[in-house]
Amino acid sequence: LYKKLAILSLLLLVIAGCSGDESTTGPSVADLSSGWSLYESGDNVGATTVFTAVIASDIQNAEAHNALGWAATQIGNTEQGKLEFLKAIECGMTTAAPYAGLAFALMDIAPADFHGAISSALTALEISPEWVFAHRTSLDWRDIRLVLAISYFAIHDFDSANQQVEIKSIDATLADD
């Protein structure tokens, strides 16, 4: 009995020791960075593959869920995008990016969830009033204001929609000066 327990203990130590070996832990932070590079170059399908592999090795990786949300949304899979943004938030991501992405996805999903888009957009702007998406700098807080204007208009809150348009117009006027 003692001999069997000793052998079992030794096997468990060997197995546990292997799990710390970086060569067997799967995708790394470098893989996440390479996925973002693919995303930035427009290869959203390739980026989706990389981000999915990172998540497969670390299901709680909030950044990978956020990244997969952006890539999935870009290829038209807004339902997956929505789920990935929600998972990023659930895993503890507190930046504006997953909330902004969620706002875009909820507005584009069929049927659109305009109330959810408004809530997510407002949260993104509360976190970062002058948000700029680090991986596609042409996307910023003005686009979130546009989501708000469209969403408010869709739910017949015309005053709030107009306020968002005025904020964008004031910013455009200031930028021209």
JSON list of C-alpha atoms in Angstrom, two decimals:
[
{"chain": "A", "resi": 1, "resn": "LEU", "atom": "CA", "xyz": [0.00, 0.00, 0.00]},
{"chain": "A", "resi": 2, "resn": "TYR", "atom": "CA", "xyz": [2.77, 2.45, 0.96]},
{"chain": "A", "resi": 3, "resn": "LYS", "atom": "CA", "xyz": [4.67, 1.60, -2.21]},
{"chain": "A", "resi": 4, "resn": "LYS", "atom": "CA", "xyz": [1.56, 2.35, -4.36]},
{"chain": "A", "resi": 5, "resn": "LEU", "atom": "CA", "xyz": [1.00, 5.66, -2.53]},
{"chain": "A", "resi": 6, "resn": "ALA", "atom": "CA", "xyz": [4.65, 6.61, -3.05]},
{"chain": "A", "resi": 7, "resn": "ILE", "atom": "CA", "xyz": [4.43, 5.86, -6.77]},
{"chain": "A", "resi": 8, "resn": "LEU", "atom": "CA", "xyz": [1.15, 7.78, -7.07]},
{"chain": "A", "resi": 9, "resn": "SER", "atom": "CA", "xyz": [2.66, 10.76, -5.21]},
{"chain": "A", "resi": 10, "resn": "LEU", "atom": "CA", "xyz": [5.72, 10.70, -7.47]},
{"chain": "A", "resi": 11, "resn": "LEU", "atom": "CA", "xyz": [3.51, 10.64, -10.58]},
{"chain": "A", "resi": 12, "resn": "LEU", "atom": "CA", "xyz": [1.47, 13.57, -9.29]},
{"chain": "A", "resi": 13, "resn": "LEU", "atom": "CA", "xyz": [4.65, 15.58, -8.63]},
{"chain": "A", "resi": 14, "resn": "VAL", "atom": "CA", "xyz": [5.92, 14.89, -12.13]},
{"chain": "A", "resi": 15, "resn": "ILE", "atom": "CA", "xyz": [2.59, 15.91, -13.68]},
{"chain": "A", "resi": 16, "resn": "ALA", "atom": "CA", "xyz": [2.40, 19.06, -11.53]},
{"chain": "A", "resi": 17, "resn": "GLY", "atom": "CA", "xyz": [5.97, 19.95, -12.44]},
{"chain": "A", "resi": 18, "resn": "CYS", "atom": "CA", "xyz": [5.19, 19.75, -16.15]},
{"chain": "A", "resi": 19, "resn": "SER", "atom": "CA", "xyz": [2.29, 22.18, -15.92]},
{"chain": "A", "resi": 20, "resn": "GLY", "atom": "CA", "xyz": [4.67, 25.03, -15.07]},
{"chain": "A", "resi": 21, "resn": "ASP", "atom": "CA", "xyz": [6.75, 24.47, -18.22]},
{"chain": "A", "resi": 22, "resn": "GLU", "atom": "CA", "xyz": [6.15, 27.47, -20.50]},
{"chain": "A", "resi": 23, "resn": "SER", "atom": "CA", "xyz": [6.41, 25.30, -23.61]},
{"chain": "A", "resi": 24, "resn": "THR", "atom": "CA", "xyz": [3.24, 23.45, -22.60]},
{"chain": "A", "resi": 25, "resn": "THR", "atom": "CA", "xyz": [1.12, 26.32, -21.29]},
{"chain": "A", "resi": 26, "resn": "GLY", "atom": "CA", "xyz": [-0.22, 27.32, -24.70]},
{"chain": "A", "resi": 27, "resn": "PRO", "atom": "CA", "xyz": [-0.55, 30.83, -26.12]},
{"chain": "A", "resi": 28, "resn": "SER", "atom": "CA", "xyz": [1.18, 33.66, -24.29]},
{"chain": "A", "resi": 29, "resn": "VAL", "atom": "CA", "xyz": [1.09, 37.43, -23.99]},
{"chain": "A", "resi": 30, "resn": "ALA", "atom": "CA", "xyz": [3.19, 37.52, -27.18]},
{"chain": "A", "resi": 31, "resn": "ASP", "atom": "CA", "xyz": [0.40, 35.63, -28.93]},
{"chain": "A", "resi": 32, "resn": "LEU", "atom": "CA", "xyz": [-2.12, 38.22, -27.74]},
{"chain": "A", "resi": 33, "resn": "SER", "atom": "CA", "xyz": [0.12, 40.96, -29.13]},
{"chain": "A", "resi": 34, "resn": "SER", "atom": "CA", "xyz": [0.44, 39.10, -32.43]},
{"chain": "A", "resi": 35, "resn": "GLY", "atom": "CA", "xyz": [-3.36, 38.78, -32.58]},
{"chain": "A", "resi": 36, "resn": "TRP", "atom": "CA", "xyz": [-3.72, 42.53, -32.12]},
{"chain": "A", "resi": 37, "resn": "SER", "atom": "CA", "xyz": [-1.19, 43.06, -34.93]},
{"chain": "A", "resi": 38, "resn": "LEU", "atom": "CA", "xyz": [-3.31, 40.89, -37.21]},
{"chain": "A", "resi": 39, "resn": "TYR", "atom": "CA", "xyz": [-6.42, 42.84, -36.16]},
{"chain": "A", "resi": 40, "resn": "GLU", "atom": "CA", "xyz": [-4.71, 46.18, -36.82]},
{"chain": "A", "resi": 41, "resn": "SER", "atom": "CA", "xyz": [-3.64, 45.02, -40.28]},
{"chain": "A", "resi": 42, "resn": "GLY", "atom": "CA", "xyz": [-7.23, 44.03, -41.12]},
{"chain": "A", "resi": 43, "resn": "ASP", "atom": "CA", "xyz": [-6.83, 40.25, -40.79]},
{"chain": "A", "resi": 44, "resn": "ASN", "atom": "CA", "xyz": [-9.78, 39.81, -38.45]},
{"chain": "A", "resi": 45, "resn": "VAL", "atom": "CA", "xyz": [-10.17, 36.10, -39.22]},
{"chain": "A", "resi": 46, "resn": "GLY", "atom": "CA", "xyz": [-6.52, 35.45, -38.33]},
{"chain": "A", "resi": 47, "resn": "ALA", "atom": "CA", "xyz": [-6.86, 37.60, -35.22]},
{"chain": "A", "resi": 48, "resn": "THR", "atom": "CA", "xyz": [-9.98, 35.63, -34.20]},
{"chain": "A", "resi": 49, "resn": "THR", "atom": "CA", "xyz": [-8.01, 32.39, -34.46]},
{"chain": "A", "resi": 50, "resn": "VAL", "atom": "CA", "xyz": [-5.18, 33.72, -32.28]},
{"chain": "A", "resi": 51, "resn": "PHE", "atom": "CA", "xyz": [-7.50, 35.25, -29.66]},
{"chain": "A", "resi": 52, "resn": "THR", "atom": "CA", "xyz": [-9.52, 32.01, -29.50]},
{"chain": "A", "resi": 53, "resn": "ALA", "atom": "CA", "xyz": [-6.31, 30.04, -28.87]},
{"chain": "A", "resi": 54, "resn": "VAL", "atom": "CA", "xyz": [-5.29, 32.43, -26.08]},
{"chain": "A", "resi": 55, "resn": "ILE", "atom": "CA", "xyz": [-8.72, 31.99, -24.44]},
{"chain": "A", "resi": 56, "resn": "ALA", "atom": "CA", "xyz": [-8.47, 28.20, -24.81]},
{"chain": "A", "resi": 57, "resn": "SER", "atom": "CA", "xyz": [-5.29, 28.31, -22.71]},
{"chain": "A", "resi": 58, "resn": "ASP", "atom": "CA", "xyz": [-6.64, 30.89, -20.22]},
{"chain": "A", "resi": 59, "resn": "ILE", "atom": "CA", "xyz": [-10.44, 31.12, -20.09]},
{"chain": "A", "resi": 60, "resn": "GLN", "atom": "CA", "xyz": [-10.27, 34.07, -17.65]},
{"chain": "A", "resi": 61, "resn": "ASN", "atom": "CA", "xyz": [-8.06, 36.26, -19.88]},
{"chain": "A", "resi": 62, "resn": "ALA", "atom": "CA", "xyz": [-10.16, 39.44, -20.00]},
{"chain": "A", "resi": 63, "resn": "GLU", "atom": "CA", "xyz": [-7.97, 41.12, -22.63]},
{"chain": "A", "resi": 64, "resn": "ALA", "atom": "CA", "xyz": [-8.28, 38.12, -24.94]},
{"chain": "A", "resi": 65, "resn": "HIS", "atom": "CA", "xyz": [-12.07, 38.15, -24.57]},
{"chain": "A", "resi": 66, "resn": "ASN", "atom": "CA", "xyz": [-12.12, 41.87, -25.33]},
{"chain": "A", "resi": 67, "resn": "ALA", "atom": "CA", "xyz": [-9.86, 41.35, -28.34]},
{"chain": "A", "resi": 68, "resn": "LEU", "atom": "CA", "xyz": [-11.99, 38.48, -29.63]},
{"chain": "A", "resi": 69, "resn": "GLY", "atom": "CA", "xyz": [-15.06, 40.68, -29.20]},
{"chain": "A", "resi": 70, "resn": "TRP", "atom": "CA", "xyz": [-13.59, 43.35, -31.47]},
{"chain": "A", "resi": 71, "resn": "ALA", "atom": "CA", "xyz": [-12.39, 40.85, -34.09]},
{"chain": "A", "resi": 72, "resn": "ALA", "atom": "CA", "xyz": [-15.67, 38.91, -34.12]},
{"chain": "A", "resi": 73, "resn": "THR", "atom": "CA", "xyz": [-17.70, 42.10, -34.43]},
{"chain": "A", "resi": 74, "resn": "GLN", "atom": "CA", "xyz": [-15.50, 43.24, -37.34]},
{"chain": "A", "resi": 75, "resn": "ILE", "atom": "CA", "xyz": [-16.25, 40.06, -39.30]},
{"chain": "A", "resi": 76, "resn": "GLY", "atom": "CA", "xyz": [-19.98, 40.50, -38.67]},
{"chain": "A", "resi": 77, "resn": "ASN", "atom": "CA", "xyz": [-20.40, 38.06, -35.81]},
{"chain": "A", "resi": 78, "resn": "THR", "atom": "CA", "xyz": [-21.96, 40.61, -33.47]},
{"chain": "A", "resi": 79, "resn": "GLU", "atom": "CA", "xyz": [-23.58, 37.95, -31.28]},
{"chain": "A", "resi": 80, "resn": "GLN", "atom": "CA", "xyz": [-20.18, 36.44, -30.47]},
{"chain": "A", "resi": 81, "resn": "GLY", "atom": "CA", "xyz": [-18.76, 39.94, -30.10]},
{"chain": "A", "resi": 82, "resn": "LYS", "atom": "CA", "xyz": [-21.44, 40.78, -27.55]},
{"chain": "A", "resi": 83, "resn": "LEU", "atom": "CA", "xyz": [-20.72, 37.62, -25.57]},
{"chain": "A", "resi": 84, "resn": "GLU", "atom": "CA", "xyz": [-16.96, 38.21, -25.60]},
{"chain": "A", "resi": 85, "resn": "PHE", "atom": "CA", "xyz": [-17.29, 41.83, -24.44]},
{"chain": "A", "resi": 86, "resn": "LEU", "atom": "CA", "xyz": [-19.57, 40.68, -21.61]},
{"chain": "A", "resi": 87, "resn": "LYS", "atom": "CA", "xyz": [-17.03, 37.98, -20.67]},
{"chain": "A", "resi": 88, "resn": "ALA", "atom": "CA", "xyz": [-14.19, 40.56, -20.67]},
{"chain": "A", "resi": 89, "resn": "ILE", "atom": "CA", "xyz": [-16.21, 42.71, -18.27]},
{"chain": "A", "resi": 90, "resn": "GLU", "atom": "CA", "xyz": [-17.13, 39.67, -16.17]},
{"chain": "A", "resi": 91, "resn": "CYS", "atom": "CA", "xyz": [-13.42, 38.71, -15.98]},
{"chain": "A", "resi": 92, "resn": "GLY", "atom": "CA", "xyz": [-12.65, 42.12, -14.49]},
{"chain": "A", "resi": 93, "resn": "MET", "atom": "CA", "xyz": [-11.71, 44.38, -17.39]},
{"chain": "A", "resi": 94, "resn": "THR", "atom": "CA", "xyz": [-12.47, 47.93, -16.27]},
{"chain": "A", "resi": 95, "resn": "THR", "atom": "CA", "xyz": [-11.34, 50.00, -19.27]},
{"chain": "A", "resi": 96, "resn": "ALA", "atom": "CA", "xyz": [-13.73, 51.69, -21.68]},
{"chain": "A", "resi": 97, "resn": "ALA", "atom": "CA", "xyz": [-12.87, 49.36, -24.60]},
{"chain": "A", "resi": 98, "resn": "PRO", "atom": "CA", "xyz": [-15.20, 46.42, -23.83]},
{"chain": "A", "resi": 99, "resn": "TYR", "atom": "CA", "xyz": [-18.07, 48.78, -23.02]},
{"chain": "A", "resi": 100, "resn": "ALA", "atom": "CA", "xyz": [-17.54, 50.70, -26.26]},
{"chain": "A", "resi": 101, "resn": "GLY", "atom": "CA", "xyz": [-17.34, 47.45, -28.21]},
{"chain": "A", "resi": 102, "resn": "LEU", "atom": "CA", "xyz": [-20.46, 46.18, -26.49]},
{"chain": "A", "resi": 103, "resn": "ALA", "atom": "CA", "xyz": [-22.31, 49.38, -27.42]},
{"chain": "A", "resi": 104, "resn": "PHE", "atom": "CA", "xyz": [-21.39, 48.91, -31.10]},
{"chain": "A", "resi": 105, "resn": "ALA", "atom": "CA", "xyz": [-22.33, 45.21, -31.02]},
{"chain": "A", "resi": 106, "resn": "LEU", "atom": "CA", "xyz": [-25.67, 45.80, -29.30]},
{"chain": "A", "resi": 107, "resn": "MET", "atom": "CA", "xyz": [-26.63, 48.43, -31.84]},
{"chain": "A", "resi": 108, "resn": "ASP", "atom": "CA", "xyz": [-25.73, 46.13, -34.76]},
{"chain": "A", "resi": 109, "resn": "ILE", "atom": "CA", "xyz": [-27.15, 42.89, -33.38]},
{"chain": "A", "resi": 110, "resn": "ALA", "atom": "CA", "xyz": [-30.47, 41.67, -34.75]},
{"chain": "A", "resi": 111, "resn": "PRO", "atom": "CA", "xyz": [-32.73, 42.73, -33.22]},
{"chain": "A", "resi": 112, "resn": "ALA", "atom": "CA", "xyz": [-30.85, 45.77, -31.98]},
{"chain": "A", "resi": 113, "resn": "ASP", "atom": "CA", "xyz": [-30.71, 46.38, -28.25]},
{"chain": "A", "resi": 114, "resn": "PHE", "atom": "CA", "xyz": [-30.73, 50.18, -28.24]},
{"chain": "A", "resi": 115, "resn": "HIS", "atom": "CA", "xyz": [-31.27, 50.46, -24.48]},
{"chain": "A", "resi": 116, "resn": "GLY", "atom": "CA", "xyz": [-28.27, 48.18, -23.87]},
{"chain": "A", "resi": 117, "resn": "ALA", "atom": "CA", "xyz": [-26.20, 50.15, -26.40]},
{"chain": "A", "resi": 118, "resn": "ILE", "atom": "CA", "xyz": [-27.04, 53.39, -24.59]},
{"chain": "A", "resi": 119, "resn": "SER", "atom": "CA", "xyz": [-26.11, 51.94, -21.21]},
{"chain": "A", "resi": 120, "resn": "SER", "atom": "CA", "xyz": [-22.81, 50.53, -22.49]},
{"chain": "A", "resi": 121, "resn": "ALA", "atom": "CA", "xyz": [-21.92, 53.71, -24.38]},
{"chain": "A", "resi": 122, "resn": "LEU", "atom": "CA", "xyz": [-22.60, 55.87, -21.32]},
{"chain": "A", "resi": 123, "resn": "THR", "atom": "CA", "xyz": [-20.44, 53.57, -19.19]},
{"chain": "A", "resi": 124, "resn": "ALA", "atom": "CA", "xyz": [-17.58, 53.77, -21.72]},
{"chain": "A", "resi": 125, "resn": "LEU", "atom": "CA", "xyz": [-17.77, 57.57, -21.71]},
{"chain": "A", "resi": 126, "resn": "GLU", "atom": "CA", "xyz": [-17.96, 57.65, -17.92]},
{"chain": "A", "resi": 127, "resn": "ILE", "atom": "CA", "xyz": [-14.76, 55.59, -17.72]},
{"chain": "A", "resi": 128, "resn": "SER", "atom": "CA", "xyz": [-12.99, 57.57, -20.44]},
{"chain": "A", "resi": 129, "resn": "PRO", "atom": "CA", "xyz": [-14.71, 60.73, -21.75]},
{"chain": "A", "resi": 130, "resn": "GLU", "atom": "CA", "xyz": [-12.14, 61.16, -24.53]},
{"chain": "A", "resi": 131, "resn": "TRP", "atom": "CA", "xyz": [-11.70, 57.45, -25.33]},
{"chain": "A", "resi": 132, "resn": "VAL", "atom": "CA", "xyz": [-9.65, 56.41, -28.37]},
{"chain": "A", "resi": 133, "resn": "PHE", "atom": "CA", "xyz": [-9.44, 52.75, -29.36]},
{"chain": "A", "resi": 134, "resn": "ALA", "atom": "CA", "xyz": [-5.77, 51.83, -29.06]},
{"chain": "A", "resi": 135, "resn": "HIS", "atom": "CA", "xyz": [-5.93, 49.27, -31.86]},
{"chain": "A", "resi": 136, "resn": "ARG", "atom": "CA", "xyz": [-7.77, 51.41, -34.39]},
{"chain": "A", "resi": 137, "resn": "THR", "atom": "CA", "xyz": [-7.29, 55.08, -33.49]},
{"chain": "A", "resi": 138, "resn": "SER", "atom": "CA", "xyz": [-9.84, 56.24, -36.06]},
{"chain": "A", "resi": 139, "resn": "LEU", "atom": "CA", "xyz": [-12.44, 54.91, -33.62]},
{"chain": "A", "resi": 140, "resn": "ASP", "atom": "CA", "xyz": [-12.99, 57.19, -30.65]},
{"chain": "A", "resi": 141, "resn": "TRP", "atom": "CA", "xyz": [-15.43, 58.86, -28.27]},
{"chain": "A", "resi": 142, "resn": "ARG", "atom": "CA", "xyz": [-17.14, 60.65, -31.18]},
{"chain": "A", "resi": 143, "resn": "ASP", "atom": "CA", "xyz": [-18.20, 57.27, -32.54]},
{"chain": "A", "resi": 144, "resn": "ILE", "atom": "CA", "xyz": [-19.62, 56.39, -29.14]},
{"chain": "A", "resi": 145, "resn": "ARG", "atom": "CA", "xyz": [-21.59, 59.67, -29.25]},
{"chain": "A", "resi": 146, "resn": "LEU", "atom": "CA", "xyz": [-22.90, 58.60, -32.67]},
{"chain": "A", "resi": 147, "resn": "VAL", "atom": "CA", "xyz": [-24.04, 55.26, -31.20]},
{"chain": "A", "resi": 148, "resn": "LEU", "atom": "CA", "xyz": [-25.84, 57.24, -28.52]},
{"chain": "A", "resi": 149, "resn": "ALA", "atom": "CA", "xyz": [-27.50, 59.57, -31.05]},
{"chain": "A", "resi": 150, "resn": "ILE", "atom": "CA", "xyz": [-28.67, 56.67, -33.23]},
{"chain": "A", "resi": 151, "resn": "SER", "atom": "CA", "xyz": [-29.85, 54.63, -30.26]},
{"chain": "A", "resi": 152, "resn": "TYR", "atom": "CA", "xyz": [-31.73, 57.51, -28.64]},
{"chain": "A", "resi": 153, "resn": "PHE", "atom": "CA", "xyz": [-33.33, 58.30, -31.99]},
{"chain": "A", "resi": 154, "resn": "ALA", "atom": "CA", "xyz": [-34.36, 54.64, -32.41]},
{"chain": "A", "resi": 155, "resn": "ILE", "atom": "CA", "xyz": [-36.17, 54.66, -29.06]},
{"chain": "A", "resi": 156, "resn": "HIS", "atom": "CA", "xyz": [-37.81, 58.02, -29.89]},
{"chain": "A", "resi": 157, "resn": "ASP", "atom": "CA", "xyz": [-35.84, 60.05, -27.33]},
{"chain": "A", "resi": 158, "resn": "PHE", "atom": "CA", "xyz": [-35.26, 62.85, -29.81]},
{"chain": "A", "resi": 159, "resn": "ASP", "atom": "CA", "xyz": [-34.03, 65.41, -27.28]},
{"chain": "A", "resi": 160, "resn": "SER", "atom": "CA", "xyz": [-31.25, 63.09, -26.10]},
{"chain": "A", "resi": 161, "resn": "ALA", "atom": "CA", "xyz": [-30.39, 62.19, -29.70]},
{"chain": "A", "resi": 162, "resn": "ASN", "atom": "CA", "xyz": [-30.14, 65.88, -30.56]},
{"chain": "A", "resi": 163, "resn": "GLN", "atom": "CA", "xyz": [-27.88, 66.50, -27.54]},
{"chain": "A", "resi": 164, "resn": "GLN", "atom": "CA", "xyz": [-25.44, 63.87, -28.80]},
{"chain": "A", "resi": 165, "resn": "VAL", "atom": "CA", "xyz": [-25.45, 65.41, -32.28]},
{"chain": "A", "resi": 166, "resn": "GLU", "atom": "CA", "xyz": [-24.80, 68.86, -30.77]},
{"chain": "A", "resi": 167, "resn": "ILE", "atom": "CA", "xyz": [-21.85, 67.52, -28.74]},
{"chain": "A", "resi": 168, "resn": "LYS", "atom": "CA", "xyz": [-20.35, 66.03, -31.92]},
{"chain": "A", "resi": 169, "resn": "SER", "atom": "CA", "xyz": [-21.04, 69.30, -33.82]},
{"chain": "A", "resi": 170, "resn": "ILE", "atom": "CA", "xyz": [-19.40, 71.45, -31.15]},
{"chain": "A", "resi": 171, "resn": "ASP", "atom": "CA", "xyz": [-16.35, 69.21, -31.18]},
{"chain": "A", "resi": 172, "resn": "ALA", "atom": "CA", "xyz": [-16.14, 69.38, -35.00]},
{"chain": "A", "resi": 173, "resn": "THR", "atom": "CA", "xyz": [-16.36, 73.19, -34.86]},
{"chain": "A", "resi": 174, "resn": "LEU", "atom": "CA", "xyz": [-13.61, 73.37, -32.24]},
{"chain": "A", "resi": 175, "resn": "ALA", "atom": "CA", "xyz": [-11.41, 71.02, -34.28]},
{"chain": "A", "resi": 176, "resn": "ASP", "atom": "CA", "xyz": [-11.74, 73.33, -37.33]},
{"chain": "A", "resi": 177, "resn": "ASP", "atom": "CA", "xyz": [-10.54, 76.38, -35.35]}
]
